[in-house]
Short mmCIF file of C-alpha atoms in Angstrom, two decimals:
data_model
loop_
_atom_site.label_atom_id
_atom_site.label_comp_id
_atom_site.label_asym_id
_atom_site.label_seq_id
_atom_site.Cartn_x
_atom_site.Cartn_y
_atom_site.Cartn_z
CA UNK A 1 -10.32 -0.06 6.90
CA UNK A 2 -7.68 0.75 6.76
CA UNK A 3 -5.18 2.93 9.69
CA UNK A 4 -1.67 3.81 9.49
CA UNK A 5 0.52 6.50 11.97
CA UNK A 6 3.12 8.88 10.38
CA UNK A 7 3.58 13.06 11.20
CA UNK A 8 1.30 14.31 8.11
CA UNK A 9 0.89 17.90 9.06
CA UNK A 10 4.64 18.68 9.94
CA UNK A 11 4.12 19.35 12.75
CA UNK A 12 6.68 16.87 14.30
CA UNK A 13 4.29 14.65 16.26
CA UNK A 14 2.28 11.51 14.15
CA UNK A 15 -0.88 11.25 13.93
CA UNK A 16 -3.58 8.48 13.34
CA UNK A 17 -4.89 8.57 10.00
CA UNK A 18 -8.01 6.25 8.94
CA UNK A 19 -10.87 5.41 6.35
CA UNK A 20 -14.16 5.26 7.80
CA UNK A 21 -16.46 3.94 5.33
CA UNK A 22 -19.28 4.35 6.98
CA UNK A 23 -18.71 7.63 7.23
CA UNK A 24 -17.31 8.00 3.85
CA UNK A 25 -14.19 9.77 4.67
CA UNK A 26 -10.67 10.41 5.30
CA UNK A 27 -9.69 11.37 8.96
CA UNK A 28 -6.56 12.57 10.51
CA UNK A 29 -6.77 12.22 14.09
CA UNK A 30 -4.34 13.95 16.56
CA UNK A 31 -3.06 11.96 19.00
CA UNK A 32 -3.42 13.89 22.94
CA UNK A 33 -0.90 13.98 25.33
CA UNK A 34 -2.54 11.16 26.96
CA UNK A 35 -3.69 9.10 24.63
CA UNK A 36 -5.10 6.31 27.32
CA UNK A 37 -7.24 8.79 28.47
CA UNK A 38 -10.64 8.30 28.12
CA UNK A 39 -11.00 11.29 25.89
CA UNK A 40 -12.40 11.66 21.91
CA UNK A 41 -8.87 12.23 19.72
CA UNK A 42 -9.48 15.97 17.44
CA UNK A 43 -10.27 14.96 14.33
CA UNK A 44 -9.57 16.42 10.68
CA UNK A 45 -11.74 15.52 7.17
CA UNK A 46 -9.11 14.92 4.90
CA UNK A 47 -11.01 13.97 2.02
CA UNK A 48 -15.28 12.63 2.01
CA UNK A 49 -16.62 11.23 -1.18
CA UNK A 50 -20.92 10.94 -1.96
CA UNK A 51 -21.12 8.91 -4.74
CA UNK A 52 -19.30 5.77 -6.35
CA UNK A 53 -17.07 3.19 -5.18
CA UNK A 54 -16.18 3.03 -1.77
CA UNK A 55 -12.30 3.57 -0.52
CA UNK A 56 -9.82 1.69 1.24
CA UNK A 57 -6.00 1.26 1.23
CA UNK A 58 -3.44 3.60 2.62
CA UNK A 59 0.36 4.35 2.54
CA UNK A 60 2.36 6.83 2.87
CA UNK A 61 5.90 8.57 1.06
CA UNK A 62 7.27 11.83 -0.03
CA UNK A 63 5.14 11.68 -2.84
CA UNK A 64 6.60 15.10 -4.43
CA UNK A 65 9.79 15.35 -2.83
CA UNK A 66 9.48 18.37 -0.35
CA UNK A 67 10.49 16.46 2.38
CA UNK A 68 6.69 16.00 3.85
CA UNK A 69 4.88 13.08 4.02
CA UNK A 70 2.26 12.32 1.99
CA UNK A 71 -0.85 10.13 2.38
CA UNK A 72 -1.90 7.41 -0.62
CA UNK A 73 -4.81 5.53 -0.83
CA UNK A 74 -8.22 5.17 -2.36
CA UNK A 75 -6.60 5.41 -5.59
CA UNK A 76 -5.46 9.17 -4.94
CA UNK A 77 -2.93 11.03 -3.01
CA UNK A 78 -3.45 13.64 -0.45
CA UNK A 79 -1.01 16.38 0.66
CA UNK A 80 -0.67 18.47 3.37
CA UNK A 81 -0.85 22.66 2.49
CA UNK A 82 -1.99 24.48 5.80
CA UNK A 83 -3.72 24.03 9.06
CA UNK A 84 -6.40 21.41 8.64
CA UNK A 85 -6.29 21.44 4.79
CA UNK A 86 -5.35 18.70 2.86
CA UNK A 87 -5.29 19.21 -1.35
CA UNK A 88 -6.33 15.47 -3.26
CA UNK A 89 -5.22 14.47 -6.35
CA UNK A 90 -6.53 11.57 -8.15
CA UNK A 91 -4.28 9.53 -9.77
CA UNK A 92 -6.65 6.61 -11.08
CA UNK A 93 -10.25 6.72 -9.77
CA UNK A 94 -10.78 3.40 -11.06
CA UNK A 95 -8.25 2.05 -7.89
CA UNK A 96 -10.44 3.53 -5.42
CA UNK A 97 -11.44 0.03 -3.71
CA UNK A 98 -7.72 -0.89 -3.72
CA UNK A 99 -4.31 -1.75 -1.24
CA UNK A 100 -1.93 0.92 -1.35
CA UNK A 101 1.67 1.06 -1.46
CA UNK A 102 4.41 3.17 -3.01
CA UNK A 103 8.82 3.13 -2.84
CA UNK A 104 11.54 4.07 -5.79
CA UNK A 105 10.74 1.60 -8.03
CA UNK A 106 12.12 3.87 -10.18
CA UNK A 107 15.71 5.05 -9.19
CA UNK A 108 16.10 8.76 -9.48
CA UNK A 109 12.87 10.98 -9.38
CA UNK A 110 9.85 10.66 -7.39
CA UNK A 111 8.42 7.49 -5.44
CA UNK A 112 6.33 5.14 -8.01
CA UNK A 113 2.80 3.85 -6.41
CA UNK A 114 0.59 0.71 -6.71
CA UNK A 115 -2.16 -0.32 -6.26
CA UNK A 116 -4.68 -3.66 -6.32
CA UNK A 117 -7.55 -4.46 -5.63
CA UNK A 118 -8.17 -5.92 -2.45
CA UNK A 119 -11.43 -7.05 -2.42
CA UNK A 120 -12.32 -7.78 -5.76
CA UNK A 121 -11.01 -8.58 -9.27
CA UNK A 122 -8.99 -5.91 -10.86
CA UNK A 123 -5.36 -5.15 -12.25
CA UNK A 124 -2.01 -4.97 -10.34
CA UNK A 125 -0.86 -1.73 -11.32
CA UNK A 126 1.90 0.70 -10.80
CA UNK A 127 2.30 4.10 -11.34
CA UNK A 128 4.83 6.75 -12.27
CA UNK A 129 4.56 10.85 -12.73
CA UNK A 130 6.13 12.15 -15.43
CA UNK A 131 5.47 15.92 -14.85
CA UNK A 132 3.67 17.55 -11.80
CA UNK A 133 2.63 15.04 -9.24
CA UNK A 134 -0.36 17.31 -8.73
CA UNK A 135 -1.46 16.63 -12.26
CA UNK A 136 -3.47 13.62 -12.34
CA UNK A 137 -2.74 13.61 -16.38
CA UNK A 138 0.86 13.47 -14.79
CA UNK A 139 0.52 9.60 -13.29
CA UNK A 140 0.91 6.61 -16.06
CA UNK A 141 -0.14 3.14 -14.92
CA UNK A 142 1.64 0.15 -15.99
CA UNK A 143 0.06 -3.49 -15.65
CA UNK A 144 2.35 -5.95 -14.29
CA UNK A 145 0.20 -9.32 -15.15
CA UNK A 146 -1.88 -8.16 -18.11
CA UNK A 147 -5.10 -9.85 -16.27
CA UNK A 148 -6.70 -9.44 -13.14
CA UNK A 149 -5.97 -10.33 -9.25
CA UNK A 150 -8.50 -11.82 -7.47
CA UNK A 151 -8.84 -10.00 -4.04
CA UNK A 152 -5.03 -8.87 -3.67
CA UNK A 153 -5.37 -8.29 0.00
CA UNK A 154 -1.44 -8.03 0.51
CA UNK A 155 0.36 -5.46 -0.79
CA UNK A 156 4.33 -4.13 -0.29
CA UNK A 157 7.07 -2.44 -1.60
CA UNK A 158 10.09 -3.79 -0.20
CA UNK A 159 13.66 -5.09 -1.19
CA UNK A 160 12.95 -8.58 -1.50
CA UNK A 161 16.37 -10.21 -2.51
CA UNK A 162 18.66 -7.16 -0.86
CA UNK A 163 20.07 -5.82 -4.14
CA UNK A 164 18.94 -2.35 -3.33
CA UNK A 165 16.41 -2.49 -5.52
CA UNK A 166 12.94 -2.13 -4.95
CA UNK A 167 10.16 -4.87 -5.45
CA UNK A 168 6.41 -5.39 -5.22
CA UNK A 169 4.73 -7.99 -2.86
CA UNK A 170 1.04 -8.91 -3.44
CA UNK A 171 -0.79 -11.79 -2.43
CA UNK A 172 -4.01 -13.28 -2.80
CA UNK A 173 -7.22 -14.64 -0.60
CA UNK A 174 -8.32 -18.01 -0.77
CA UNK A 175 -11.74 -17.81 0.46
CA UNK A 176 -13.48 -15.55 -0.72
CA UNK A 177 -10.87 -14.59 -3.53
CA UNK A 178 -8.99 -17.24 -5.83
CA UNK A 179 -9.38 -20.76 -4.08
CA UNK A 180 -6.82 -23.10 -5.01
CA UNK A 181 -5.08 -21.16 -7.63
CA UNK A 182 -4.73 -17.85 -5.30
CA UNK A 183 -0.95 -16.96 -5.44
CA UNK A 184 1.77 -15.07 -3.63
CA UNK A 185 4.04 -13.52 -5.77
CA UNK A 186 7.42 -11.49 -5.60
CA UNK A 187 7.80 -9.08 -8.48
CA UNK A 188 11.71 -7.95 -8.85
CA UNK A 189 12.51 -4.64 -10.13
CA UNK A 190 15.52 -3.72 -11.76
CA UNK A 191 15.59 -0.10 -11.00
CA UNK A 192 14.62 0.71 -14.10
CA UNK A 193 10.75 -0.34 -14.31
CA UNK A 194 10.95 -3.83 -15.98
CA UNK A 195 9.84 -6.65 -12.93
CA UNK A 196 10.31 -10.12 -12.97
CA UNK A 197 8.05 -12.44 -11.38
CA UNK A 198 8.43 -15.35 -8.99
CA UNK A 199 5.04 -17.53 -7.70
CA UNK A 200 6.06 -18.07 -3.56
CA UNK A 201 3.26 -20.37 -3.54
CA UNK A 202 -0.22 -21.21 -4.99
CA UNK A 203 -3.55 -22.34 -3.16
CA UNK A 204 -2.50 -20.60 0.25
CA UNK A 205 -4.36 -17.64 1.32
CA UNK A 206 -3.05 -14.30 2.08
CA UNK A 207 -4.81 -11.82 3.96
CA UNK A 208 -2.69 -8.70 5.21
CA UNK A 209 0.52 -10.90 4.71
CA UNK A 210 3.07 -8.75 5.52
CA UNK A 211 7.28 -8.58 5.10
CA UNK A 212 9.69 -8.44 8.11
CA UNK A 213 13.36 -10.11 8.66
CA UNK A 214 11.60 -12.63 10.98
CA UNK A 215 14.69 -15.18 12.09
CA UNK A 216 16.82 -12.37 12.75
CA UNK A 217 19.41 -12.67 9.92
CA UNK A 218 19.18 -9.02 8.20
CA UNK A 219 17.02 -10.13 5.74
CA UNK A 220 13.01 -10.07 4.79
CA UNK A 221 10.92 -12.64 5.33
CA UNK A 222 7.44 -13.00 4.82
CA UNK A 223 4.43 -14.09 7.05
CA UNK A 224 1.02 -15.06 5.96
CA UNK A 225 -2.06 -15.84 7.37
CA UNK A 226 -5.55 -16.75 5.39
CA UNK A 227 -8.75 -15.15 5.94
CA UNK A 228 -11.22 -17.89 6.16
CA UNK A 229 -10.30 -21.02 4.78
CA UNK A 230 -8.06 -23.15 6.35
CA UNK A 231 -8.02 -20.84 9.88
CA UNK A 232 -6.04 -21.06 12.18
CA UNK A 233 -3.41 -20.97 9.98
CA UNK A 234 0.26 -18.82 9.88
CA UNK A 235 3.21 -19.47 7.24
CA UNK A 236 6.27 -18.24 7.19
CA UNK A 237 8.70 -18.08 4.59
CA UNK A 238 12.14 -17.57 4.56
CA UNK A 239 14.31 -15.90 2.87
CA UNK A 240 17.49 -18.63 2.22
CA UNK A 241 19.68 -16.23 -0.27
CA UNK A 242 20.17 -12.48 -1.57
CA UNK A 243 21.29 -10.85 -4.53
CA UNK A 244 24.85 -9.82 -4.45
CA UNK A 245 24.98 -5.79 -5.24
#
């Protein structure tokens, strides 16, 4: 909890990156020539923590613009420097139980990154570096609702309404999480920083919702599923009209 693919070394091949929280680490794991072999996959410790919170959430950008990618999640960000080694920098320990995602919410500069909490009560919150993105002192959070989400499993950054723009996704669980007032919600971003909400709907749960042009007409949909209540259950809304650029 959680996995996600991507070429994080450079070396032109992805690999399988994961939280084990068992195990209380990061892995990378390279992915063999024949990967349906019956074979273990080499592994890599990214990152292990020993005490606190436990960490979840990933994502992945150019997080400071070398051309790489990067790995977010767990409230930090992790970048590749040589061989197996991976350098960490924390950007807001208290997101370390959190969903991860990150985009140009900004335009111009380095990709912004958010995080929620996605099992839980805590703040919707984005983030932007003004200096080194090594610096942790660098990253500034900004709340978006000004009070908490309750278990924010669903988490994007996308271009909602097509006006080349970035926005943020997030969407709550019904059971456990917010019952009948959990909400899906579309945040709009003007480029600039400053959002605008809009409530998709309220008492449906969302658990790793997710955003896709699903009817084939260039633009994103969304599909949502609950966790518990109210299974089996899939929605899907659709996306009837886009911003003109």
């Amino acid at each position: 909890h959680d996995e996600m693919f991507g070429d994080f070394d450079g070396d032109g091949r992805a690999e399988l990156v994961f939280w084990n929280q068992g195990a209380r680490t990061l892995f990378l794991a390279d992915i063999p020539p024949d990967p349906k072999a019956a074979q273990p996959w080499p592994l890599t410790v990214i990152y292990s923590w020993s005490t606190g919170r436990e960490h979840e959430g990933l994502a992945k950008a150019d997080i400071d613009g070398d051309g790489n990618l990067d790995i977010i999640g767990g409230g930090r960000w992790f970048k590749h420097e040589s061989q197996t080694k991976f350098r960490c920098t924390v950007i807001d320990d208290a997101q370390r139980f959190t969903r991860s995602a990150a985009g140009q919410l900004k335009e111009g500069g380095l990709p912004e990154v958010v995080f929620v909490v996605g099992d839980g009560r805590g703040r919707l919150k984005w983030y932007e570096c003004k200096g080194s993105p090594e610096e942790s002192d660098s990253w500034i959070g900004h709340d978006l609702l000004g009070y908490d989400v309750v278990h924010g499993h669903s988490l994007d950054v996308v271009d909602i309404n097509g006006d080349g723009k970035m926005d943020i996704f997030c969407g709550e669980m019904h059971t456990p999480g917010a019952g009948a007032e959990c909400k899906l919600r579309v945040f709009y971003g003007d480029g600039g920083g400053g959002f605008s909400e809009q409530v998709i709907s309220v008492g449906i749960g969302n658990h790793e919702s997710r955003v896709a042009d699903l009817d084939g007409d260039s633009d994103l949909d969304i599909l949502d599923k609950p966790y518990t209540a109210d299974t089996p259950r899939v929605d899907v809304w659709l996306n009837t009209g886009l911003v003109s650029k």
